[in-house]
Coordinates of C-alpha atoms in Angstrom, one line a residue:
G1 CA 2.8 13.5 15.6
I2 CA 5.4 13.2 12.5
P3 CA 6.8 10.1 12.1
S4 CA 10.4 9.3 13.4
N5 CA 11.4 9.3 9.8
G6 CA 10.8 12.9 9.8
S7 CA 8.0 12.3 6.4
Q8 CA 5.2 13.9 6.1
L9 CA 4.1 10.2 5.1
E10 CA 2.8 8.0 6.9
I11 CA 1.1 4.3 6.0
L12 CA -1.8 3.4 9.1
K13 CA -2.9 0.0 6.9
A14 CA -1.7 -1.6 3.8
E15 CA -4.0 -4.5 2.7
Y16 CA -3.3 -7.4 -0.6
W17 CA -6.6 -8.7 -1.2
T18 CA -8.7 -10.7 -2.7
D19 CA -12.4 -12.1 -2.7
N20 CA -11.1 -14.7 -0.3
A21 CA -7.6 -14.3 1.2
R22 CA -6.2 -10.3 2.4
M23 CA -2.5 -9.8 4.0
D24 CA -1.4 -6.8 5.7
V25 CA 1.6 -5.8 4.0
S26 CA 1.8 -2.4 6.2
G27 CA 5.3 -2.6 7.3
E28 CA 7.0 -3.7 3.8
L29 CA 5.6 -0.9 2.7
R30 CA 6.4 1.6 5.3
E31 CA 10.0 0.6 4.8
R32 CA 9.6 1.9 0.9
I33 CA 9.2 5.2 1.9
R34 CA 11.7 7.9 0.6
G35 CA 11.1 11.1 2.0
D36 CA 7.4 12.1 1.3
S37 CA 6.2 9.5 -0.9
L38 CA 6.1 5.6 -1.3
K39 CA 6.4 4.1 -4.9
A40 CA 6.0 0.5 -5.2
V41 CA 4.5 -2.3 -7.9
A42 CA 1.4 -4.0 -6.7
S43 CA 2.9 -7.3 -7.2
N44 CA 3.6 -10.4 -5.1
N45 CA 6.8 -9.3 -4.4
I46 CA 5.9 -7.1 -1.4
K47 CA 5.5 -10.0 0.6
G48 CA 4.0 -12.8 -1.5
D49 CA 0.8 -14.3 -2.9
P50 CA -2.3 -14.5 -0.5
E51 CA -4.5 -16.5 -3.3
F52 CA -2.8 -17.8 -6.7
G53 CA -4.3 -17.1 -9.7
Q54 CA -6.3 -14.4 -8.5
V55 CA -6.2 -10.9 -9.6
K56 CA -5.1 -8.9 -6.3
H57 CA -6.3 -5.7 -5.0
L58 CA -4.1 -3.0 -3.1
T59 CA -6.0 -1.3 -0.9
V60 CA -3.4 1.4 1.2
E61 CA -4.8 4.2 3.8
Y62 CA -2.6 6.4 4.7
R63 CA -2.3 10.2 6.5
F64 CA -0.4 12.8 4.4
A65 CA 0.3 15.9 5.5
G66 CA -2.2 15.5 8.4
V67 CA -5.2 14.0 6.5
T68 CA -5.8 10.4 5.6
L69 CA -7.0 8.9 2.3
T70 CA -7.5 6.2 0.9
N71 CA -6.2 4.4 -2.4
E72 CA -6.8 1.4 -3.5
F73 CA -4.4 -0.2 -6.6
R74 CA -5.2 -3.3 -9.1
E75 CA -2.4 -5.8 -9.5
G76 CA 0.6 -4.7 -11.9
D77 CA -0.1 -1.1 -10.9
L78 CA 2.2 1.5 -9.9
V79 CA 1.7 2.4 -6.4
V80 CA 2.6 6.4 -6.0
I81 CA 1.2 7.8 -2.6
P82 CA 0.4 10.3 -2.5
R83 CA -1.0 10.8 -5.9
Q84 CA 0.8 13.0 -7.4

């Protein structure tokens, strides 16, 4: 089905993590969807810092136009979903 906001983009699961800690940021990223795309920076500004002093990663599992994909970003990367 089509998500209620009418977007073709649906965030299934998003985690901001280090080897020792992980934080669910699915809801925060869902709120940043505009039209059929999401743009954000992988940073502590999304929700907080899961582990101080460590480089974080952001893994986003999403469905776009019926296809499920996973992208991984490093802290500081510009997140553009779907990949242009």
